[in-house]
Amino acid sequence: MSSVDPNRRPSNAGRYLFLLILGLVLGVVATVMAMRALEQRKDHFPEALMHVQQWHMGQLKGDMEQNRCNATDVLPHLQALRLSANDLEAAFPDLRDDARFKTAASAMRAAADKAVANPPLTCEGVGAAMKSLGESCKACHQDFRG
């Protein structure tokens, strides 16, 4: 004889556990999809511009560390920094009318103009150009990066 009660119903715990896990999985998938959709709507230009400028500054630093400070080594990076400085206001349209931002962008262009007009021929000159460019970057970042 079996001791199973014929009036007892089987437990629904397994079904509830399955539905809970299914709900969690669907919630995670929906959250990831929503986050990706929001990310696609974001303007990547400002961040990309800053990455490009940072990369060129890094290349200049690397050239200095390797004692490759000829004008032919550093001038392309200085020119790229100057060219990208033209896009600062376009990259940050919310700050376009801010006087501090205009001043900082103008200072960046002036530092790059000076470095391109008189390309450094020594590593000390590259260091001085990088310092001038870095100070203009730092001034803007202090005011607007937070």
PDB file of C-alpha atoms in Angstrom:
ATOM      1  CA  MET A   1       0.000   0.000   0.000  1.00  0.00           C
ATOM      2  CA  SER A   2       1.135   3.481  -0.698  1.00  0.00           C
ATOM      3  CA  SER A   3       0.932   6.260   1.810  1.00  0.00           C
ATOM      4  CA  VAL A   4      -0.068   8.911  -0.762  1.00  0.00           C
ATOM      5  CA  ASP A   5      -3.167  10.815   0.143  1.00  0.00           C
ATOM      6  CA  PRO A   6      -5.487  10.726  -2.888  1.00  0.00           C
ATOM      7  CA  ASN A   7      -6.988  14.110  -1.905  1.00  0.00           C
ATOM      8  CA  ARG A   8      -3.596  15.890  -1.775  1.00  0.00           C
ATOM      9  CA  ARG A   9      -2.739  18.106  -4.775  1.00  0.00           C
ATOM     10  CA  PRO A  10       0.791  18.282  -6.199  1.00  0.00           C
ATOM     11  CA  SER A  11       2.837  21.366  -5.218  1.00  0.00           C
ATOM     12  CA  ASN A  12       3.035  24.296  -7.622  1.00  0.00           C
ATOM     13  CA  ALA A  13       6.445  25.415  -6.263  1.00  0.00           C
ATOM     14  CA  GLY A  14       8.252  24.139  -9.378  1.00  0.00           C
ATOM     15  CA  ARG A  15       6.000  26.156 -11.668  1.00  0.00           C
ATOM     16  CA  TYR A  16       6.410  29.298  -9.577  1.00  0.00           C
ATOM     17  CA  LEU A  17      10.187  28.891  -9.535  1.00  0.00           C
ATOM     18  CA  PHE A  18      10.226  28.455 -13.327  1.00  0.00           C
ATOM     19  CA  LEU A  19       8.075  31.558 -13.828  1.00  0.00           C
ATOM     20  CA  LEU A  20      10.277  33.565 -11.449  1.00  0.00           C
ATOM     21  CA  ILE A  21      13.442  32.582 -13.319  1.00  0.00           C
ATOM     22  CA  LEU A  22      11.770  33.235 -16.679  1.00  0.00           C
ATOM     23  CA  GLY A  23      10.655  36.676 -15.481  1.00  0.00           C
ATOM     24  CA  LEU A  24      14.162  37.529 -14.271  1.00  0.00           C
ATOM     25  CA  VAL A  25      15.725  36.456 -17.577  1.00  0.00           C
ATOM     26  CA  LEU A  26      13.187  38.439 -19.607  1.00  0.00           C
ATOM     27  CA  GLY A  27      13.727  41.457 -17.348  1.00  0.00           C
ATOM     28  CA  VAL A  28      17.486  41.335 -17.868  1.00  0.00           C
ATOM     29  CA  VAL A  29      17.094  41.011 -21.645  1.00  0.00           C
ATOM     30  CA  ALA A  30      14.634  43.918 -21.758  1.00  0.00           C
ATOM     31  CA  THR A  31      16.929  46.074 -19.608  1.00  0.00           C
ATOM     32  CA  VAL A  32      19.941  45.402 -21.858  1.00  0.00           C
ATOM     33  CA  MET A  33      17.882  46.198 -24.956  1.00  0.00           C
ATOM     34  CA  ALA A  34      16.644  49.455 -23.432  1.00  0.00           C
ATOM     35  CA  MET A  35      20.162  50.482 -22.361  1.00  0.00           C
ATOM     36  CA  ARG A  36      21.530  49.814 -25.848  1.00  0.00           C
ATOM     37  CA  ALA A  37      18.714  51.819 -27.426  1.00  0.00           C
ATOM     38  CA  LEU A  38      19.497  54.756 -25.134  1.00  0.00           C
ATOM     39  CA  GLU A  39      23.216  54.424 -25.888  1.00  0.00           C
ATOM     40  CA  GLN A  40      22.527  54.612 -29.626  1.00  0.00           C
ATOM     41  CA  ARG A  41      20.745  57.938 -29.160  1.00  0.00           C
ATOM     42  CA  LYS A  42      23.739  59.444 -27.363  1.00  0.00           C
ATOM     43  CA  ASP A  43      26.007  61.841 -29.257  1.00  0.00           C
ATOM     44  CA  HIS A  44      29.437  60.207 -29.313  1.00  0.00           C
ATOM     45  CA  PHE A  45      31.211  63.119 -31.010  1.00  0.00           C
ATOM     46  CA  PRO A  46      32.369  65.012 -27.872  1.00  0.00           C
ATOM     47  CA  GLU A  47      33.815  61.896 -26.289  1.00  0.00           C
ATOM     48  CA  ALA A  48      35.439  60.810 -29.555  1.00  0.00           C
ATOM     49  CA  LEU A  49      37.034  64.226 -30.063  1.00  0.00           C
ATOM     50  CA  MET A  50      38.532  64.125 -26.572  1.00  0.00           C
ATOM     51  CA  HIS A  51      39.858  60.590 -27.187  1.00  0.00           C
ATOM     52  CA  VAL A  52      41.495  61.654 -30.455  1.00  0.00           C
ATOM     53  CA  GLN A  53      43.147  64.654 -28.822  1.00  0.00           C
ATOM     54  CA  GLN A  54      44.293  62.509 -25.910  1.00  0.00           C
ATOM     55  CA  TRP A  55      45.742  59.955 -28.328  1.00  0.00           C
ATOM     56  CA  HIS A  56      47.766  62.606 -30.167  1.00  0.00           C
ATOM     57  CA  MET A  57      49.070  64.003 -26.875  1.00  0.00           C
ATOM     58  CA  GLY A  58      50.041  60.453 -25.916  1.00  0.00           C
ATOM     59  CA  GLN A  59      51.893  60.040 -29.198  1.00  0.00           C
ATOM     60  CA  LEU A  60      53.813  63.243 -28.546  1.00  0.00           C
ATOM     61  CA  LYS A  61      54.706  62.005 -25.076  1.00  0.00           C
ATOM     62  CA  GLY A  62      55.823  58.679 -26.511  1.00  0.00           C
ATOM     63  CA  ASP A  63      57.972  60.451 -29.105  1.00  0.00           C
ATOM     64  CA  MET A  64      59.618  62.451 -26.326  1.00  0.00           C
ATOM     65  CA  GLU A  65      60.288  59.325 -24.268  1.00  0.00           C
ATOM     66  CA  GLN A  66      61.886  57.673 -27.304  1.00  0.00           C
ATOM     67  CA  ASN A  67      63.877  60.821 -28.081  1.00  0.00           C
ATOM     68  CA  ARG A  68      62.130  61.150 -31.456  1.00  0.00           C
ATOM     69  CA  CYS A  69      61.570  64.888 -31.385  1.00  0.00           C
ATOM     70  CA  ASN A  70      62.235  65.837 -34.990  1.00  0.00           C
ATOM     71  CA  ALA A  71      59.693  68.104 -36.632  1.00  0.00           C
ATOM     72  CA  THR A  72      58.724  65.252 -38.972  1.00  0.00           C
ATOM     73  CA  ASP A  73      57.816  63.113 -35.949  1.00  0.00           C
ATOM     74  CA  VAL A  74      55.846  65.656 -33.938  1.00  0.00           C
ATOM     75  CA  LEU A  75      54.378  68.021 -36.524  1.00  0.00           C
ATOM     76  CA  PRO A  76      51.631  65.631 -37.738  1.00  0.00           C
ATOM     77  CA  HIS A  77      50.357  65.272 -34.166  1.00  0.00           C
ATOM     78  CA  LEU A  78      50.481  69.011 -33.548  1.00  0.00           C
ATOM     79  CA  GLN A  79      48.613  69.641 -36.794  1.00  0.00           C
ATOM     80  CA  ALA A  80      45.975  67.055 -35.857  1.00  0.00           C
ATOM     81  CA  LEU A  81      45.534  68.708 -32.465  1.00  0.00           C
ATOM     82  CA  ARG A  82      45.113  72.087 -34.139  1.00  0.00           C
ATOM     83  CA  LEU A  83      42.637  70.726 -36.648  1.00  0.00           C
ATOM     84  CA  SER A  84      40.573  68.989 -33.982  1.00  0.00           C
ATOM     85  CA  ALA A  85      40.551  72.184 -31.903  1.00  0.00           C
ATOM     86  CA  ASN A  86      38.383  73.713 -34.641  1.00  0.00           C
ATOM     87  CA  ASP A  87      35.621  71.279 -33.674  1.00  0.00           C
ATOM     88  CA  LEU A  88      35.443  72.065 -29.972  1.00  0.00           C
ATOM     89  CA  GLU A  89      32.399  74.344 -30.197  1.00  0.00           C
ATOM     90  CA  ALA A  90      30.632  71.920 -32.558  1.00  0.00           C
ATOM     91  CA  ALA A  91      31.331  69.017 -30.207  1.00  0.00           C
ATOM     92  CA  PHE A  92      29.869  70.819 -27.211  1.00  0.00           C
ATOM     93  CA  PRO A  93      26.885  72.806 -28.517  1.00  0.00           C
ATOM     94  CA  ASP A  94      25.493  73.341 -25.007  1.00  0.00           C
ATOM     95  CA  LEU A  95      28.655  75.246 -24.071  1.00  0.00           C
ATOM     96  CA  ARG A  96      29.045  77.147 -27.335  1.00  0.00           C
ATOM     97  CA  ASP A  97      27.737  80.405 -25.854  1.00  0.00           C
ATOM     98  CA  ASP A  98      29.601  80.144 -22.535  1.00  0.00           C
ATOM     99  CA  ALA A  99      32.344  82.781 -22.332  1.00  0.00           C
ATOM    100  CA  ARG A 100      34.647  80.535 -20.280  1.00  0.00           C
ATOM    101  CA  PHE A 101      34.329  77.764 -22.867  1.00  0.00           C
ATOM    102  CA  LYS A 102      35.006  80.167 -25.731  1.00  0.00           C
ATOM    103  CA  THR A 103      38.103  81.403 -23.918  1.00  0.00           C
ATOM    104  CA  ALA A 104      39.353  77.876 -23.249  1.00  0.00           C
ATOM    105  CA  ALA A 105      38.742  76.742 -26.842  1.00  0.00           C
ATOM    106  CA  SER A 106      40.481  79.834 -28.130  1.00  0.00           C
ATOM    107  CA  ALA A 107      43.440  79.197 -25.817  1.00  0.00           C
ATOM    108  CA  MET A 108      43.690  75.629 -27.127  1.00  0.00           C
ATOM    109  CA  ARG A 109      43.756  76.875 -30.715  1.00  0.00           C
ATOM    110  CA  ALA A 110      46.314  79.571 -29.852  1.00  0.00           C
ATOM    111  CA  ALA A 111      48.622  77.039 -28.185  1.00  0.00           C
ATOM    112  CA  ALA A 112      48.296  74.686 -31.152  1.00  0.00           C
ATOM    113  CA  ASP A 113      48.842  77.557 -33.628  1.00  0.00           C
ATOM    114  CA  LYS A 114      52.021  78.541 -31.823  1.00  0.00           C
ATOM    115  CA  ALA A 115      53.314  74.962 -31.832  1.00  0.00           C
ATOM    116  CA  VAL A 116      52.517  74.437 -35.524  1.00  0.00           C
ATOM    117  CA  ALA A 117      53.910  77.818 -36.610  1.00  0.00           C
ATOM    118  CA  ASN A 118      57.212  77.175 -34.806  1.00  0.00           C
ATOM    119  CA  PRO A 119      57.552  73.382 -34.674  1.00  0.00           C
ATOM    120  CA  PRO A 120      59.702  72.229 -31.792  1.00  0.00           C
ATOM    121  CA  LEU A 121      63.025  70.810 -32.904  1.00  0.00           C
ATOM    122  CA  THR A 122      64.117  69.361 -29.570  1.00  0.00           C
ATOM    123  CA  CYS A 123      62.478  67.228 -26.938  1.00  0.00           C
ATOM    124  CA  GLU A 124      62.540  70.202 -24.585  1.00  0.00           C
ATOM    125  CA  GLY A 125      60.590  72.153 -27.189  1.00  0.00           C
ATOM    126  CA  VAL A 126      58.090  69.315 -27.543  1.00  0.00           C
ATOM    127  CA  GLY A 127      57.721  69.266 -23.777  1.00  0.00           C
ATOM    128  CA  ALA A 128      57.075  73.008 -23.710  1.00  0.00           C
ATOM    129  CA  ALA A 129      54.482  72.712 -26.503  1.00  0.00           C
ATOM    130  CA  MET A 130      52.792  69.834 -24.687  1.00  0.00           C
ATOM    131  CA  LYS A 131      52.777  71.830 -21.461  1.00  0.00           C
ATOM    132  CA  SER A 132      51.122  74.775 -23.170  1.00  0.00           C
ATOM    133  CA  LEU A 133      48.530  72.537 -24.848  1.00  0.00           C
ATOM    134  CA  GLY A 134      47.969  70.613 -21.625  1.00  0.00           C
ATOM    135  CA  GLU A 135      47.372  73.795 -19.647  1.00  0.00           C
ATOM    136  CA  SER A 136      44.712  74.898 -22.101  1.00  0.00           C
ATOM    137  CA  CYS A 137      43.049  71.478 -21.817  1.00  0.00           C
ATOM    138  CA  LYS A 138      43.282  71.542 -18.031  1.00  0.00           C
ATOM    139  CA  ALA A 139      41.704  74.996 -17.794  1.00  0.00           C
ATOM    140  CA  CYS A 140      38.657  73.820 -19.718  1.00  0.00           C
ATOM    141  CA  HIS A 141      38.397  70.511 -17.890  1.00  0.00           C
ATOM    142  CA  GLN A 142      38.497  72.240 -14.507  1.00  0.00           C
ATOM    143  CA  ASP A 143      35.542  74.406 -15.439  1.00  0.00           C
ATOM    144  CA  PHE A 144      33.388  71.941 -17.322  1.00  0.00           C
ATOM    145  CA  ARG A 145      34.336  68.372 -16.493  1.00  0.00           C
ATOM    146  CA  GLY A 146      33.485  68.622 -12.823  1.00  0.00           C
TER     147      GLY A 146
END
